XYZ file of C-alpha atoms in Angstrom:
210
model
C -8.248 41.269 -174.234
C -11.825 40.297 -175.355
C -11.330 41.125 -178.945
C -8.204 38.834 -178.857
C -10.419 36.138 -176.928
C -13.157 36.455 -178.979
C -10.564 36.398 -182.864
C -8.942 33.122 -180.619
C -12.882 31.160 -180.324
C -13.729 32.050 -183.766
C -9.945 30.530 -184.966
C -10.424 27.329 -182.863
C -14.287 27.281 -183.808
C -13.347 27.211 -187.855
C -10.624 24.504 -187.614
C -13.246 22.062 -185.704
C -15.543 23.140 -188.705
C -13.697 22.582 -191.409
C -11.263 19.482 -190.032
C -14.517 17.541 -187.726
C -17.884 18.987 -189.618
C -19.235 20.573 -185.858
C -21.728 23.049 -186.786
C -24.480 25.245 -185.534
C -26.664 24.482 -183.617
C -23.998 23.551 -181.284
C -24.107 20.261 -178.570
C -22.255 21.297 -175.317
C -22.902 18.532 -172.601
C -22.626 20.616 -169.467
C -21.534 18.864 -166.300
C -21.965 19.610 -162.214
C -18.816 20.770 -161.933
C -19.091 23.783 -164.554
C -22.938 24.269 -163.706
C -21.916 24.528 -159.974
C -18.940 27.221 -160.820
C -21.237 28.908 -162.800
C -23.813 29.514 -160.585
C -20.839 30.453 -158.049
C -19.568 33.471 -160.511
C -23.443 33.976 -161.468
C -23.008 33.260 -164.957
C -26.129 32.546 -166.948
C -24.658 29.400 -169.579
C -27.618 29.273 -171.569
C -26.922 33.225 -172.415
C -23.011 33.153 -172.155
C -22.739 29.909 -174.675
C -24.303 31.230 -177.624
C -21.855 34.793 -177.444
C -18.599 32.455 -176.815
C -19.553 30.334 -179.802
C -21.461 33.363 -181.975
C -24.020 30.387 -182.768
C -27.388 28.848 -181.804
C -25.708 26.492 -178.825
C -28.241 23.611 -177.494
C -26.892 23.093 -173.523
C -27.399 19.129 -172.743
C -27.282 17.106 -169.562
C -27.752 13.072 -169.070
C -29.937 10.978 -166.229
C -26.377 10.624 -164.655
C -25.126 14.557 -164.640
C -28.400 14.916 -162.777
C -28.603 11.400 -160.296
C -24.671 12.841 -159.021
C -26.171 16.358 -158.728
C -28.772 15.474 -156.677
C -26.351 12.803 -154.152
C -24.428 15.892 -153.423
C -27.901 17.137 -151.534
C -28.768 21.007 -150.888
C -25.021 22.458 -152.054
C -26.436 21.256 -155.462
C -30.255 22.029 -155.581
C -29.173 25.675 -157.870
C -27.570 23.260 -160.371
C -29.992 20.429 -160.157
C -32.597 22.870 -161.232
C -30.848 24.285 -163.995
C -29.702 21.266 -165.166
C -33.308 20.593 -165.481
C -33.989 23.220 -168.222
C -31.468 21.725 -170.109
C -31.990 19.066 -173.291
C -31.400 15.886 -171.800
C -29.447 13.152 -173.796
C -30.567 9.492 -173.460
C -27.641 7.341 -172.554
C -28.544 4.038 -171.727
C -28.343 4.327 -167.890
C -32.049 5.043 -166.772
C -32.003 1.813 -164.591
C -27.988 1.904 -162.995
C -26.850 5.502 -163.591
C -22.722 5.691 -163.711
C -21.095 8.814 -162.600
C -20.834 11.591 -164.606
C -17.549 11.376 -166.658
C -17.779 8.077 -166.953
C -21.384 8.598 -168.584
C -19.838 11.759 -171.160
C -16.725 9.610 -172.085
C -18.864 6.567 -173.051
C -21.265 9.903 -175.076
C -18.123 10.811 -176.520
C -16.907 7.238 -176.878
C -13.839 7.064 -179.256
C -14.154 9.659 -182.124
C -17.216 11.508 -180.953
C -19.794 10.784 -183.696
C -22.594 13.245 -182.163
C -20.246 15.797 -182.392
C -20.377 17.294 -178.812
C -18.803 20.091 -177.259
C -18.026 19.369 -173.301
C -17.844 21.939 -170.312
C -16.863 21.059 -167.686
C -13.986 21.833 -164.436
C -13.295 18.360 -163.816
C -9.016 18.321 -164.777
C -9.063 14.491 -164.990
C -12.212 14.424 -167.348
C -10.415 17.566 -169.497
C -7.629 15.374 -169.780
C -9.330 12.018 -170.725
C -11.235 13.734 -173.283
C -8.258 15.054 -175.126
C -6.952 11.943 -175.727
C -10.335 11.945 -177.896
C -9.961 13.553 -180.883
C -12.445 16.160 -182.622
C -13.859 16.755 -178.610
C -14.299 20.853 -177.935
C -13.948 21.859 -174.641
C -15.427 24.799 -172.489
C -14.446 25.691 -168.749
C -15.171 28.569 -167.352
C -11.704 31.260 -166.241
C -13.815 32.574 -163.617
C -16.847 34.593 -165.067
C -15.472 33.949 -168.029
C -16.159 30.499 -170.582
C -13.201 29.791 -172.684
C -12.959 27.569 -175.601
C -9.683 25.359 -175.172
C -7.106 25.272 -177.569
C -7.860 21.533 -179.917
C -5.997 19.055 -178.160
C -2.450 16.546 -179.782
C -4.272 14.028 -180.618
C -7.039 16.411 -182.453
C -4.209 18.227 -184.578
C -2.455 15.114 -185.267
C -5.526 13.653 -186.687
C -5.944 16.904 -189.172
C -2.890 16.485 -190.136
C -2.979 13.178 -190.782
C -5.862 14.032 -193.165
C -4.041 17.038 -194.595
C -1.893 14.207 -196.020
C -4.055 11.929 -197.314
C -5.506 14.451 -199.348
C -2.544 16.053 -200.660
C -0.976 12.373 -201.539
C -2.393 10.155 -204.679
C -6.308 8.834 -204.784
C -6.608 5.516 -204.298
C -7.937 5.023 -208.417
C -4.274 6.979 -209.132
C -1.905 4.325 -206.884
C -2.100 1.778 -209.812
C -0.828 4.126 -212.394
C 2.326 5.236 -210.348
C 4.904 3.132 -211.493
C 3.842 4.282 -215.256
C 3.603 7.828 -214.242
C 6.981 7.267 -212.646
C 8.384 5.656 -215.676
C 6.952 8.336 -217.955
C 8.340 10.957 -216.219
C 11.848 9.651 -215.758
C 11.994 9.672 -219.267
C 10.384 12.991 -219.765
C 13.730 14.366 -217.565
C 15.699 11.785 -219.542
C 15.065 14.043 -223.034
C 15.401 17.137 -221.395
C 18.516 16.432 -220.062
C 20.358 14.617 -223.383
C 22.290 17.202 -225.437
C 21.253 18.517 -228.001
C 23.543 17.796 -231.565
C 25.256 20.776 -232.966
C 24.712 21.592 -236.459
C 27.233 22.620 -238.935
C 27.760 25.858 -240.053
C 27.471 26.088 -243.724
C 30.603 27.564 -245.742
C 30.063 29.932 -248.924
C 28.900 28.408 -251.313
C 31.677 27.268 -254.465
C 31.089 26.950 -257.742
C 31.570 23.547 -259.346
C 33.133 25.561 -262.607
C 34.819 28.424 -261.757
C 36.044 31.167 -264.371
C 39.750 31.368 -265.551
């Protein structure tokens, strides 16, 4: 079950790779609600990140992640404190903090630019983000992180630029009616048939003997 888990991250890692440029080190904005669950099934994120992903992983918090932790009082200290350690991202709400997936959408914003992972247990944040496309996520199955499968509107974006690729440049789309043109002729010849020549007789002498 782990090799299968572990061949399924690496799958899901190279398409956000190769269709969204997200490389090492990775960006995963942790939230309360994963840092909380983790500290229920005693999982260490800063060690269990970087095995999921097989990469240098950077865990990240915001002002807000941490003003919410600390409003939920003494059934958050564990988190507040770990959430400490953590790289913390400036967003813009030193003075009125937001709440927390209001403050990682408005990170993510609309096509995630700083390429971020997100972990988190919240459904309704899960959800909202995968409307986003090119937006990994991480929750934890118990003890154990999982990276999610990429979301509709993150395949229908690759696809969309599967096809741009594959269809002309935008230097060829001025030629295509002469390409056209050229090549309906092209089938034109190759399709005429061909005149048969005539078979020669034996040849007659103009004077024949008596």
């Amino acid at each position: 079950m782990r090799v299968k888990r572990h061949k399924n991250h690496r799958r899901i890692l190279r398409f956000f790779r190769l269709t969204f440029g997200i490389q090492e080190p990775y960006h995963v904005l942790v939230d309360g609600t994963f840092l909380t669950h983790a500290l229920q099934q005693r999982v260490h994120v800063k060690e269990q990140l970087p095995k999921m992903l097989e990469g240098r992983t950077t865990p990240m918090t915001t002002g807000c992640i941490l003003a919410e932790l600390r409003s939920l009082g003494d059934r958050a200290l564990g988190a507040v404190v770990v959430s400490k350690g953590y790289y913390r991202v400036k967003c813009g709400h030193d003075e009125n903090p937001v709440g927390a997936s209001q403050c990682i959408r408005e990170q993510i914003g609309k096509t995630n630019a700083r390429r971020f992972f997100v972990a988190t247990q919240d459904p309704d944040l899960r959800l909202q983000l995968r409307s986003v496309p090119g937006v990994p996520l991480i929750r934890l199955n118990g003890p154990v992180p999982q990276l999610e499968e990429p979301s509709e509107s993150t395949r229908r974006l690759a696809k969309e630029g599967e096809e741009r690729k594959r269809g002309p440049s935008d230097w060829e789309k001025p030629k295509l009616p002469e390409l056209k043109a050229k090549e309906v002729l092209k089938e034109a010849l190759a399709a005429k048939p061909k005149a048969k020549r005539k078979k020669k007789g034996p040849a007659v002498s103009p004077n024949p003997k008596p």
